[in-house]
PDB file of C-alpha atoms in Angstrom:
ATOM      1  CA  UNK A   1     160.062 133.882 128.677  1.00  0.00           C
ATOM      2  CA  UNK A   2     163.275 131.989 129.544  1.00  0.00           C
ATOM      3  CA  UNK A   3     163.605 129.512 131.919  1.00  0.00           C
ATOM      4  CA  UNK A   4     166.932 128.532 133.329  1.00  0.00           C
ATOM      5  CA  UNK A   5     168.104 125.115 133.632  1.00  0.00           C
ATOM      6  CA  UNK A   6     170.751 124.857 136.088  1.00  0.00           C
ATOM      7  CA  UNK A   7     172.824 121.262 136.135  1.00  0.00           C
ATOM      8  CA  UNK A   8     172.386 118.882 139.075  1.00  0.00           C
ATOM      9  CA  UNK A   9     174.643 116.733 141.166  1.00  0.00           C
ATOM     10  CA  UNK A  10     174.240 113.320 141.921  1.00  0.00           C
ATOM     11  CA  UNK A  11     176.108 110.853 144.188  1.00  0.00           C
ATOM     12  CA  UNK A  12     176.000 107.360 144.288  1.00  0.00           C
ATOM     13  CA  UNK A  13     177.427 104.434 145.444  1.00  0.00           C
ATOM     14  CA  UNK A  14     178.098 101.163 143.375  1.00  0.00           C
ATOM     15  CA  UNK A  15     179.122  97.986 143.593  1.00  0.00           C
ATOM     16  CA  UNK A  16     180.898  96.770 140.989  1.00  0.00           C
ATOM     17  CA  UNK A  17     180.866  92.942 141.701  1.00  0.00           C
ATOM     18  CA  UNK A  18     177.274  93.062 140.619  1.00  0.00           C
ATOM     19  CA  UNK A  19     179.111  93.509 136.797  1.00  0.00           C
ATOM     20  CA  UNK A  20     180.912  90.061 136.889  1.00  0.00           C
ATOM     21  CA  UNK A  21     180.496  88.380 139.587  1.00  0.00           C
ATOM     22  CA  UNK A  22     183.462  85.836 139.236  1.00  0.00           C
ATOM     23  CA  UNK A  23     185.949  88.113 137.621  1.00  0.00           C
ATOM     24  CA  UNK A  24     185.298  91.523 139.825  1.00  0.00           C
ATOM     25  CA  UNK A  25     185.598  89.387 143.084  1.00  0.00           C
ATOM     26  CA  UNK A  26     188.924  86.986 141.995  1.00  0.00           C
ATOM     27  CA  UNK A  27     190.896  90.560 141.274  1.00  0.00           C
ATOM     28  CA  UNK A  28     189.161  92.427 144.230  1.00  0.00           C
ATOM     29  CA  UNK A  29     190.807  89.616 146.497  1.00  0.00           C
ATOM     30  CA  UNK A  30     193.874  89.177 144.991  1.00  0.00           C
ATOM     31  CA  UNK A  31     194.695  93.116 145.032  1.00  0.00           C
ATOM     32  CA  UNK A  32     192.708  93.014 147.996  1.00  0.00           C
ATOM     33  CA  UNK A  33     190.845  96.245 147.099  1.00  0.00           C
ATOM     34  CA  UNK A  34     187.211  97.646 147.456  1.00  0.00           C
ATOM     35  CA  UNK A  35     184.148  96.769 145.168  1.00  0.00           C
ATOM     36  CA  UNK A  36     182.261  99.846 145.753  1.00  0.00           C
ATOM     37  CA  UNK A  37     182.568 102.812 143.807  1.00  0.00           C
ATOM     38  CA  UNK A  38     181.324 106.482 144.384  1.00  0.00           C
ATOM     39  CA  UNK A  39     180.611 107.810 141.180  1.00  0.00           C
ATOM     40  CA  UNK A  40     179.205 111.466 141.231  1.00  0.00           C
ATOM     41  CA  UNK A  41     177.183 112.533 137.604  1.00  0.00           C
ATOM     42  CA  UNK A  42     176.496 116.074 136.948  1.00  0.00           C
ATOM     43  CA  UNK A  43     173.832 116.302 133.974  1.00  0.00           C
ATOM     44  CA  UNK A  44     170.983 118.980 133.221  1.00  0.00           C
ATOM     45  CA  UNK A  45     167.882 117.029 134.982  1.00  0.00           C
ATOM     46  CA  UNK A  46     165.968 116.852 131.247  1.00  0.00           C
ATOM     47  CA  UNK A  47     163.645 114.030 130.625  1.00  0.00           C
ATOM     48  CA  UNK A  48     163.742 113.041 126.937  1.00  0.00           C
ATOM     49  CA  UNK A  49     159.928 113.623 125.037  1.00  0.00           C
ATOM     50  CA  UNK A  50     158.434 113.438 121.874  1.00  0.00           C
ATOM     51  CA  UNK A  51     155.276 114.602 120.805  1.00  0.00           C
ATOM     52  CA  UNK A  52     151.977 112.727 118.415  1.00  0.00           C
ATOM     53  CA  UNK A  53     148.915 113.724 117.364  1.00  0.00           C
ATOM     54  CA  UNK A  54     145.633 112.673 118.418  1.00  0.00           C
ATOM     55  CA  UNK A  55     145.501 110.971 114.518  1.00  0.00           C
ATOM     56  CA  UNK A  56     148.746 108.810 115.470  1.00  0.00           C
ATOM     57  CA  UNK A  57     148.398 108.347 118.997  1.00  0.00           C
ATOM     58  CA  UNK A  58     144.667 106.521 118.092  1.00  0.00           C
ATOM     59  CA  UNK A  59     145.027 102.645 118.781  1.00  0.00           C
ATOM     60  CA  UNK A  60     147.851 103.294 121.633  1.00  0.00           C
ATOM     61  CA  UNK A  61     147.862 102.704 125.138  1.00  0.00           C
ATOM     62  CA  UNK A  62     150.829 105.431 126.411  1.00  0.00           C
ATOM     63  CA  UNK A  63     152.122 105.013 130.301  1.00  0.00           C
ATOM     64  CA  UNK A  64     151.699 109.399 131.005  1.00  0.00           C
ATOM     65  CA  UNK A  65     150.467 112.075 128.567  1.00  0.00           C
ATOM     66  CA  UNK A  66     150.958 115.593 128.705  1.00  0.00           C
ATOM     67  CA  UNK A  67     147.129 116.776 126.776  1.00  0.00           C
ATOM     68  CA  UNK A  68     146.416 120.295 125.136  1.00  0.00           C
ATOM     69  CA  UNK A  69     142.266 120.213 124.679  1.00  0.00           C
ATOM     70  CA  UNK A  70     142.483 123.941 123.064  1.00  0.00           C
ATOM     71  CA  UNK A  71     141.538 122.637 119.507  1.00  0.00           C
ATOM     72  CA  UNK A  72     141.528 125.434 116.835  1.00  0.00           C
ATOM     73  CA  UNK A  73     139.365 126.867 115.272  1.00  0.00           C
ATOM     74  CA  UNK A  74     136.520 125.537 113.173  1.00  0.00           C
ATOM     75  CA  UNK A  75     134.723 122.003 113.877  1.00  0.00           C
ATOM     76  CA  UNK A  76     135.102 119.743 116.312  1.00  0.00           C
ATOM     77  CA  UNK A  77     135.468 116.420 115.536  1.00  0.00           C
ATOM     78  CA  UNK A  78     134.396 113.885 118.472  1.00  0.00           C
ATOM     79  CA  UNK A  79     137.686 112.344 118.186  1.00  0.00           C
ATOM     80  CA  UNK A  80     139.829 115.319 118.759  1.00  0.00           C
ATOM     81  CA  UNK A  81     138.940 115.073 122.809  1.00  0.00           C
ATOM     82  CA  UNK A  82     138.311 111.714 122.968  1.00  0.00           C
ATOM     83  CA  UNK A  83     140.888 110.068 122.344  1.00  0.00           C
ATOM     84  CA  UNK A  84     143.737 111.569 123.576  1.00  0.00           C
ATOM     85  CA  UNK A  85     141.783 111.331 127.015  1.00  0.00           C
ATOM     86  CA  UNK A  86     141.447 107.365 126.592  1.00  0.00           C
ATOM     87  CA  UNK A  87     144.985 106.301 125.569  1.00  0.00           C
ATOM     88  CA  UNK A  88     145.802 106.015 129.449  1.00  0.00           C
ATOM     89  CA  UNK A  89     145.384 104.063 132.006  1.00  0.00           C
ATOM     90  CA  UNK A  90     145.116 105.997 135.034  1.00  0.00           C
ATOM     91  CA  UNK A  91     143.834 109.400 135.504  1.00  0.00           C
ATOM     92  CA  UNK A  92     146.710 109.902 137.174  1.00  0.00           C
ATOM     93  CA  UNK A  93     148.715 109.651 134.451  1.00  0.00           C
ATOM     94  CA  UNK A  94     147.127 112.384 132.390  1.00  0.00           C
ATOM     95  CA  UNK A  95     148.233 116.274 132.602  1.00  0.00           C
ATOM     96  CA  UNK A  96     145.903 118.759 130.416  1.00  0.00           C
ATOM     97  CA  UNK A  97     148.426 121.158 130.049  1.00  0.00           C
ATOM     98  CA  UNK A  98     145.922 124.444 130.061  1.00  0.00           C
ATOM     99  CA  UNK A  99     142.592 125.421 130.449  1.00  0.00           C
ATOM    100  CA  UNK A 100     139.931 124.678 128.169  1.00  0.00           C
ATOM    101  CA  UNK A 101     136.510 125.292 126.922  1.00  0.00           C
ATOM    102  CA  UNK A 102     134.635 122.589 128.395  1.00  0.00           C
ATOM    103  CA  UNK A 103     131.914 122.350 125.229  1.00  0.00           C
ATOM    104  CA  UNK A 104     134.825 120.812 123.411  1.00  0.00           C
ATOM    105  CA  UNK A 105     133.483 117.630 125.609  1.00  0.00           C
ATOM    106  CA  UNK A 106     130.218 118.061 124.897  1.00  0.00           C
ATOM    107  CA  UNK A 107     130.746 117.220 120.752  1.00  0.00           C
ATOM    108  CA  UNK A 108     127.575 115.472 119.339  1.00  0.00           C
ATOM    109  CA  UNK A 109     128.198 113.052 116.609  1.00  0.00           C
ATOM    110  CA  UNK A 110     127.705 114.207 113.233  1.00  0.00           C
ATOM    111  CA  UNK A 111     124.821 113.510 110.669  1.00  0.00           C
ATOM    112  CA  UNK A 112     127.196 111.065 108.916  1.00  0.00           C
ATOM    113  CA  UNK A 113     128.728 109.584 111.651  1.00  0.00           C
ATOM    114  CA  UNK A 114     125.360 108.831 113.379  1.00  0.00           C
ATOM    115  CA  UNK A 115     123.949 107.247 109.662  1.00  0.00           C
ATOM    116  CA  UNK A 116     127.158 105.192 109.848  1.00  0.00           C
ATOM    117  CA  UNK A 117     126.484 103.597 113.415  1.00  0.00           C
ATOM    118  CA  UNK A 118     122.871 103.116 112.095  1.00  0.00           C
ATOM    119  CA  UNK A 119     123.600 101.385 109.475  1.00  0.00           C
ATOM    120  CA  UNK A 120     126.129  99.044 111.610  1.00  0.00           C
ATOM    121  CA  UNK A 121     123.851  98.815 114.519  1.00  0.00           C
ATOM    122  CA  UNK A 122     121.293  97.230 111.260  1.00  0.00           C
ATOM    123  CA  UNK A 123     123.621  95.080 110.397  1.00  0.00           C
ATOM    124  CA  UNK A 124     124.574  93.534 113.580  1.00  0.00           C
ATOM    125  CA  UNK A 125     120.710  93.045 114.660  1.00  0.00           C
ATOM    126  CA  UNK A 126     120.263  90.760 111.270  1.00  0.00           C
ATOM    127  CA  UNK A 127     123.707  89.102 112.199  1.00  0.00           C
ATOM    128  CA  UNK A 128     122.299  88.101 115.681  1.00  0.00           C
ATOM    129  CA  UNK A 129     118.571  87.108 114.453  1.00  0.00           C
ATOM    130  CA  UNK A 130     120.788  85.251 111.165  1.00  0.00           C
ATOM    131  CA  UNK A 131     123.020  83.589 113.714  1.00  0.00           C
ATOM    132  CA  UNK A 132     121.083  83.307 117.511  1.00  0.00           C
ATOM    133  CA  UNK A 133     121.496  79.644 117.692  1.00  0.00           C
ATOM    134  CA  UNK A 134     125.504  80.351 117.753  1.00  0.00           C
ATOM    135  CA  UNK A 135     125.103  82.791 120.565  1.00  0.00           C
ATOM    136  CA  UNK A 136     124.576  82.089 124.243  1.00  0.00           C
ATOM    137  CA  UNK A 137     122.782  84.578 125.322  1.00  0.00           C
ATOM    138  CA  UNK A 138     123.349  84.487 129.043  1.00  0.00           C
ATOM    139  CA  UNK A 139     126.923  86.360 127.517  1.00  0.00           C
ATOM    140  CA  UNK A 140     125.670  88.088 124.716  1.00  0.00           C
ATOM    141  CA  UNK A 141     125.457  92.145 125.820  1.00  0.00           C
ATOM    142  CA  UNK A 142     123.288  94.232 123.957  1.00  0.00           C
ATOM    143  CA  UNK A 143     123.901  97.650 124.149  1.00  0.00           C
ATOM    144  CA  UNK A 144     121.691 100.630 123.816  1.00  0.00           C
ATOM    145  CA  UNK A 145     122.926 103.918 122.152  1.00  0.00           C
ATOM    146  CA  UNK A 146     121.043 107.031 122.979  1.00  0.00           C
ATOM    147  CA  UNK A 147     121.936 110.370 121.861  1.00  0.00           C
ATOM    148  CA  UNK A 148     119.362 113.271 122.316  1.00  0.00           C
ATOM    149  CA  UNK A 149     117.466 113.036 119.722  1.00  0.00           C
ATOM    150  CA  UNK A 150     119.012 109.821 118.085  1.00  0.00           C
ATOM    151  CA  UNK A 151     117.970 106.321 119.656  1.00  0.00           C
ATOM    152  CA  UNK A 152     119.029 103.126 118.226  1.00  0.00           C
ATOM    153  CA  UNK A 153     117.837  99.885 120.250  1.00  0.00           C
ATOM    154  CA  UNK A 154     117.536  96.579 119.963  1.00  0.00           C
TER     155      UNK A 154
END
């Protein structure tokens, strides 16, 4: 389907000692003419866009996304969803661009992804007990991962 895009007009006014102050006033008295200028633009109202993956876009904060959650076909990866959702600020600032299954939210953690925060999760318990009398633990968070049948806790 094609979808016209008709050019717009635009007037505005603009004052042109804001330029050079000094040099724009001096000749505006001495020919004794206005500052202001109506200038009227005529453009196709296009907003310039470029597109990333979820891959490139991880590790950026971007001020308004435009988000397709249809992922194809085959596994899921966690990442896929998640973080083009979280590279935004406001809600308000994210459009999902169609409908979606929602159990592409709902993507558990694979075997190898869960033995890799295990085995993180071990190291950082010996790094505490190794190194409590650097911590202060009225700022120290602990945190507590639970995932159905997976519980890691401290």
């Amino acid at each position: 389907q094609i979808v016209p895009i008709s050019p717009t007009e635009q007037t505005f006014t603009f004052d042109i000692k804001d330029l050079h102050t000094e040099t724009v006033s001096k000749a505006a008295k001495v020919v004794k003419r206005p500052t202001k200028i109506v200038i009227k633009r005529k453009a196709h109202p296009l907003i310039l866009a470029y597109r990333i993956t979820t891959h490139k876009s991880q590790g950026q904060t971007l001020r308004k996304i435009f988000v397709d959650l249809v992922t194809p076909p085959g596994p899921v990866e966690v990442a896929s969803v998640y973080v083009p959702l979280s590279r935004i600020k406001r809600l308000d600032d994210l459009l999902i661009v169609r409908l979606f299954n929602f159990s592409s939210l709902q993507v558990k953690p694979t075997e190898a992804q869960m033995e890799e925060l295990n085995r993180l999760n071990k190291i950082a318990i010996k790094t505490r007990k190794t190194f409590s009398y650097y911590l202060d633990y009225s700022y120290c968070i602990v945190t507590l991962f639970d995932y159905n049948n997976c519980t890691i806790k401290y």
